[in-house]
Short mmCIF file of C-alpha atoms in Angstrom, two decimals:
data_model
loop_
_atom_site.label_atom_id
_atom_site.label_comp_id
_atom_site.label_asym_id
_atom_site.label_seq_id
_atom_site.Cartn_x
_atom_site.Cartn_y
_atom_site.Cartn_z
CA MET A 1 0.83 8.68 31.78
CA ARG A 2 3.45 7.40 29.12
CA ALA A 3 2.79 8.35 25.82
CA THR A 4 2.29 6.56 23.22
CA CYS A 5 2.00 6.16 19.13
CA SER A 6 0.80 4.03 16.55
CA GLY A 7 1.97 3.06 13.22
CA PHE A 8 -0.55 3.01 9.86
CA ILE A 9 1.01 0.47 7.61
CA ASP A 10 -0.83 0.62 3.39
CA ALA A 11 0.59 -2.87 2.66
CA GLY A 12 -0.08 -1.99 -1.26
CA TYR A 13 1.79 0.98 -1.28
CA LEU A 14 4.59 -0.29 0.84
CA ARG A 15 5.25 -3.26 -1.74
CA ALA A 16 4.83 -0.23 -4.75
CA GLN A 17 7.06 2.15 -3.60
CA GLY A 18 9.23 0.29 -1.44
CA ALA A 19 10.32 -2.29 -4.65
CA ALA A 20 11.07 0.58 -6.63
CA ALA A 21 12.79 2.64 -4.30
CA VAL A 22 15.55 -0.13 -4.36
CA GLY A 23 15.00 -1.45 -8.17
CA ARG A 24 12.46 -4.14 -7.43
CA LYS A 25 8.98 -4.99 -8.63
CA PRO A 26 6.53 -4.85 -6.25
CA TRP A 27 6.35 -9.33 -7.58
CA GLU A 28 10.08 -9.42 -7.07
CA VAL A 29 9.16 -8.92 -2.94
CA ARG A 30 6.51 -9.81 0.31
CA LEU A 31 6.23 -8.06 2.80
CA ASP A 32 8.49 -8.88 5.90
CA ALA A 33 6.23 -7.51 9.09
CA ALA A 34 8.15 -8.24 12.07
CA ALA A 35 10.54 -6.17 10.29
CA VAL A 36 8.86 -3.55 10.06
CA VAL A 37 6.86 -2.95 13.81
CA ASP A 38 10.52 -3.49 14.09
CA TRP A 39 11.32 -0.19 12.40
CA LEU A 40 9.02 1.93 13.88
CA ARG A 41 9.74 0.87 17.33
CA SER A 42 12.59 1.90 16.73
CA ARG A 43 12.21 5.41 15.16
CA ALA A 44 9.17 5.52 18.04
CA PRO A 45 12.01 6.84 20.82
CA ASP A 46 13.04 9.83 18.42
CA LEU A 47 9.47 11.10 18.31
CA PRO A 48 8.30 14.24 21.08
CA ALA A 49 8.57 12.09 24.72
CA GLU A 50 10.13 9.42 24.28
CA GLN A 51 7.42 7.46 23.18
CA ASP A 52 6.63 3.01 22.92
CA LEU A 53 4.88 1.54 19.93
CA LEU A 54 1.39 0.74 20.93
CA ARG A 55 0.51 -1.60 18.28
CA THR A 56 0.51 -1.45 14.12
CA TYR A 57 -2.22 -1.09 12.18
CA TRP A 58 -1.93 -3.67 9.23
CA TYR A 59 -4.68 -3.12 6.31
CA ASP A 60 -3.82 -4.86 2.49
CA ARG A 61 -6.64 -6.50 0.46
CA ALA A 62 -8.14 -10.32 -0.13
CA PHE A 63 -8.99 -12.57 -2.83
CA ASP A 64 -13.30 -13.28 -2.44
CA PRO A 65 -13.05 -17.05 -0.22
CA SER A 66 -14.12 -17.96 -4.11
CA HIS A 67 -11.05 -16.51 -5.75
CA VAL A 68 -8.15 -19.51 -6.89
CA ASP A 69 -5.03 -17.79 -4.77
CA TYR A 70 -7.29 -16.97 -1.57
CA ARG A 71 -5.60 -20.39 0.40
CA ARG A 72 -2.46 -19.34 -0.53
CA GLN A 73 -3.27 -14.70 0.24
CA ARG A 74 -4.90 -16.61 4.15
CA ARG A 75 -2.09 -18.48 5.30
CA PHE A 76 -0.11 -14.88 4.45
CA PHE A 77 -2.57 -13.09 6.84
CA ASP A 78 -2.23 -15.00 8.65
CA GLY A 79 0.84 -15.07 9.74
CA ILE A 80 0.48 -11.14 10.22
CA ALA A 81 -2.55 -11.21 11.98
CA PHE A 82 -0.11 -13.32 13.71
CA THR A 83 2.84 -11.20 14.00
CA PRO A 84 3.23 -9.93 17.69
CA GLY A 85 2.09 -5.93 17.64
CA ILE A 86 0.68 -5.99 14.99
CA GLN A 87 -3.20 -5.30 14.19
CA LEU A 88 -4.68 -6.24 10.61
CA ARG A 89 -6.84 -5.06 8.66
CA LEU A 90 -8.46 -5.98 5.06
CA GLY A 91 -10.32 -4.56 2.83
CA HIS A 92 -11.00 -6.72 -0.84
CA VAL A 93 -9.70 -7.17 -4.79
CA ALA A 94 -11.98 -6.03 -7.47
CA GLU A 95 -10.85 -8.10 -10.57
CA ASN A 96 -12.03 -6.55 -14.14
CA PRO A 97 -11.36 -7.28 -17.31
CA VAL A 98 -8.63 -5.31 -18.76
CA ASP A 99 -9.90 -2.87 -21.37
CA LEU A 100 -8.61 -0.75 -24.37
CA ASP A 101 -9.44 3.32 -23.35
CA SER A 102 -9.74 5.41 -26.41
CA GLN A 103 -6.19 6.65 -25.93
CA MET A 104 -4.87 3.23 -25.89
CA ARG A 105 -6.40 2.52 -28.89
CA GLN A 106 -5.34 6.10 -30.51
CA ALA A 107 -1.74 5.58 -29.47
CA VAL A 108 -2.00 1.91 -31.24
CA ARG A 109 -3.50 3.43 -34.60
CA GLN A 110 -0.79 5.85 -34.22
CA ALA A 111 2.05 2.73 -33.70
CA ALA A 112 0.47 0.69 -36.70
CA GLU A 113 0.67 3.49 -38.81
CA SER A 114 3.85 5.00 -38.56
CA LEU A 115 5.08 0.63 -39.01
CA GLU A 116 3.18 1.07 -42.25
CA ILE A 117 1.08 -1.70 -40.35
CA GLU A 118 -3.17 -2.01 -41.28
CA PRO A 119 -3.93 -0.05 -38.11
CA THR A 120 -7.09 -2.22 -37.59
CA THR A 121 -4.91 -6.01 -37.94
CA LEU A 122 -2.76 -4.38 -34.83
CA LEU A 123 -5.02 -3.73 -33.23
CA GLU A 124 -7.11 -6.57 -32.80
CA GLU A 125 -3.95 -8.39 -32.47
CA PHE A 126 -3.08 -6.22 -29.38
CA LYS A 127 -6.87 -7.40 -27.87
CA ARG A 128 -6.05 -10.80 -28.88
CA HIS A 129 -3.25 -10.94 -26.06
CA LEU A 130 -5.19 -9.47 -24.01
CA ALA A 131 -7.69 -11.51 -23.97
CA GLY A 132 -7.99 -13.23 -20.47
CA ARG A 133 -5.98 -10.47 -18.51
CA VAL A 134 -7.25 -8.83 -15.28
CA ARG A 135 -6.98 -4.63 -13.97
CA ARG A 136 -7.26 -5.66 -10.23
CA GLU A 137 -7.56 -2.86 -7.86
CA GLN A 138 -7.78 -2.21 -3.83
CA LYS A 139 -10.81 -1.05 -2.53
CA GLY A 140 -12.07 -0.55 1.44
CA VAL A 141 -8.28 -0.49 2.10
CA ASP A 142 -8.61 3.76 2.56
CA THR A 143 -11.96 3.32 4.06
CA LEU A 144 -10.55 1.35 6.56
CA ILE A 145 -7.58 3.68 7.23
CA VAL A 146 -9.66 7.41 7.07
CA LEU A 147 -12.46 5.12 9.67
CA ASP A 148 -8.73 4.39 12.17
CA LEU A 149 -7.61 7.50 12.22
CA VAL A 150 -10.87 9.63 12.78
CA ARG A 151 -11.61 6.35 15.57
CA LEU A 152 -9.35 5.69 17.14
CA ALA A 153 -7.91 10.37 17.71
CA SER A 154 -10.95 10.75 18.75
CA ARG A 155 -10.10 7.88 21.58
CA SER A 156 -6.91 9.64 22.20
CA ILE A 157 -5.27 6.11 22.48
CA PHE A 158 -2.52 7.25 21.68
CA SER A 159 -0.45 10.75 21.01
CA SER A 160 1.12 9.87 17.78
CA MET A 161 0.59 7.79 14.74
CA ILE A 162 3.43 6.90 12.02
CA LEU A 163 1.53 6.87 8.27
CA VAL A 164 2.87 4.71 5.98
CA SER A 165 0.71 5.53 3.20
CA GLY A 166 1.38 8.26 0.30
CA ASP A 167 -3.00 8.78 -0.58
CA ARG A 168 -4.61 11.93 -1.13
CA ASP A 169 -7.55 10.58 -0.19
CA LEU A 170 -6.28 10.02 3.88
CA ALA A 171 -5.49 14.11 3.70
CA GLU A 172 -9.40 15.06 5.95
CA ALA A 173 -9.10 11.97 8.19
CA VAL A 174 -5.04 13.68 9.28
CA ARG A 175 -6.91 16.33 9.78
CA THR A 176 -9.13 15.89 11.96
CA ALA A 177 -7.55 13.39 13.41
CA GLN A 178 -4.65 16.36 14.24
CA ASP A 179 -7.58 18.73 15.47
CA TYR A 180 -8.08 15.73 18.07
CA GLY A 181 -4.09 16.83 19.56
CA THR A 182 -2.81 13.40 17.29
CA ARG A 183 1.22 14.64 16.11
CA VAL A 184 1.13 12.83 12.61
CA ILE A 185 4.35 11.44 11.14
CA VAL A 186 4.08 10.31 7.45
CA ALA A 187 6.85 7.29 6.36
CA THR A 188 7.77 7.07 2.87
CA PRO A 189 10.32 4.75 0.51
CA ASP A 190 11.10 8.22 -1.83
CA ARG A 191 8.81 11.25 -0.34
CA GLN A 192 7.74 12.48 -4.43
CA SER A 193 5.28 9.99 -4.18
CA VAL A 194 3.42 11.23 -1.00
CA ALA A 195 0.44 13.37 -2.52
CA SER A 196 0.98 17.45 -2.22
CA THR A 197 -1.92 18.00 -0.13
CA LEU A 198 -0.74 15.00 2.42
CA ALA A 199 2.91 15.92 2.59
CA GLN A 200 1.45 19.12 3.24
CA LEU A 201 -0.41 18.21 6.44
CA ALA A 202 1.90 15.72 7.65
CA ASP A 203 3.87 16.89 11.30
CA ASP A 204 6.60 15.48 9.96
CA ILE A 205 7.97 13.74 6.75
CA ILE A 206 10.52 10.34 7.43
CA ASP A 207 12.50 8.61 4.88
CA ILE A 208 12.34 4.71 5.24
CA PRO A 209 16.86 4.24 4.35
CA ASP A 210 17.53 1.80 1.68
CA ASP A 211 18.71 -1.01 3.20
CA VAL A 212 15.55 -0.82 5.67
CA ILE A 213 13.71 -1.46 2.92
CA ARG A 214 15.58 -4.57 1.80
CA SER A 215 14.54 -5.34 4.82
CA MET A 216 11.11 -5.34 5.26
CA LEU A 217 11.01 -6.40 1.07
CA PRO A 218 13.29 -9.20 1.76
CA LEU A 219 13.28 -11.37 -2.64
CA ARG A 220 10.26 -13.72 -2.83
CA GLN A 221 11.11 -17.22 -2.43
CA PRO A 222 9.92 -20.49 -4.42
CA ALA A 223 7.58 -21.35 -1.97
CA ASP A 224 5.98 -17.82 -0.94
#
């Protein structure tokens, strides 16, 4: 039977690190799923046994249905899900109010003193500008990747995988997949963004060129 390869895409990682690699901000770009699949397919013949790309597992975070941006985001995810060769897997977004931790409070106080401003006044003004803002955290995505890596590798669904992520929390899942005989290649826009434990485990690390990143992350249009 012909050997196959699958892609595993942490969309949040690709968006953040890819944008940084080409001098853009994550909110300035959108992800082009077809371009990602095309690049993965172009890399498959370079892997051992001239492998075919079986499919790409795409991981991202989703707003709760009650969120004001849910419908807009859902349309985007529907486009991803209908892209040939992609299986969409969604975690969720946790929103927490932005607060000042102790180190930031101390930094504001020191800045106030150096500017000869009353520290409490500056701190209260700083907090006023943060009021109503939230910190968005990705939840459940790493868990989905871990479960899929281990489950699919244990069934010998593919002989190689290309993982676009740099998270150290995936290291043990990668090790387990390798124990099942799967070759794991990490692909990244920036090798410095890959945790050392993950980089050490990877059977290979490949760079995603800047021109490819720009095709994967085109600039947002006003209607996006």
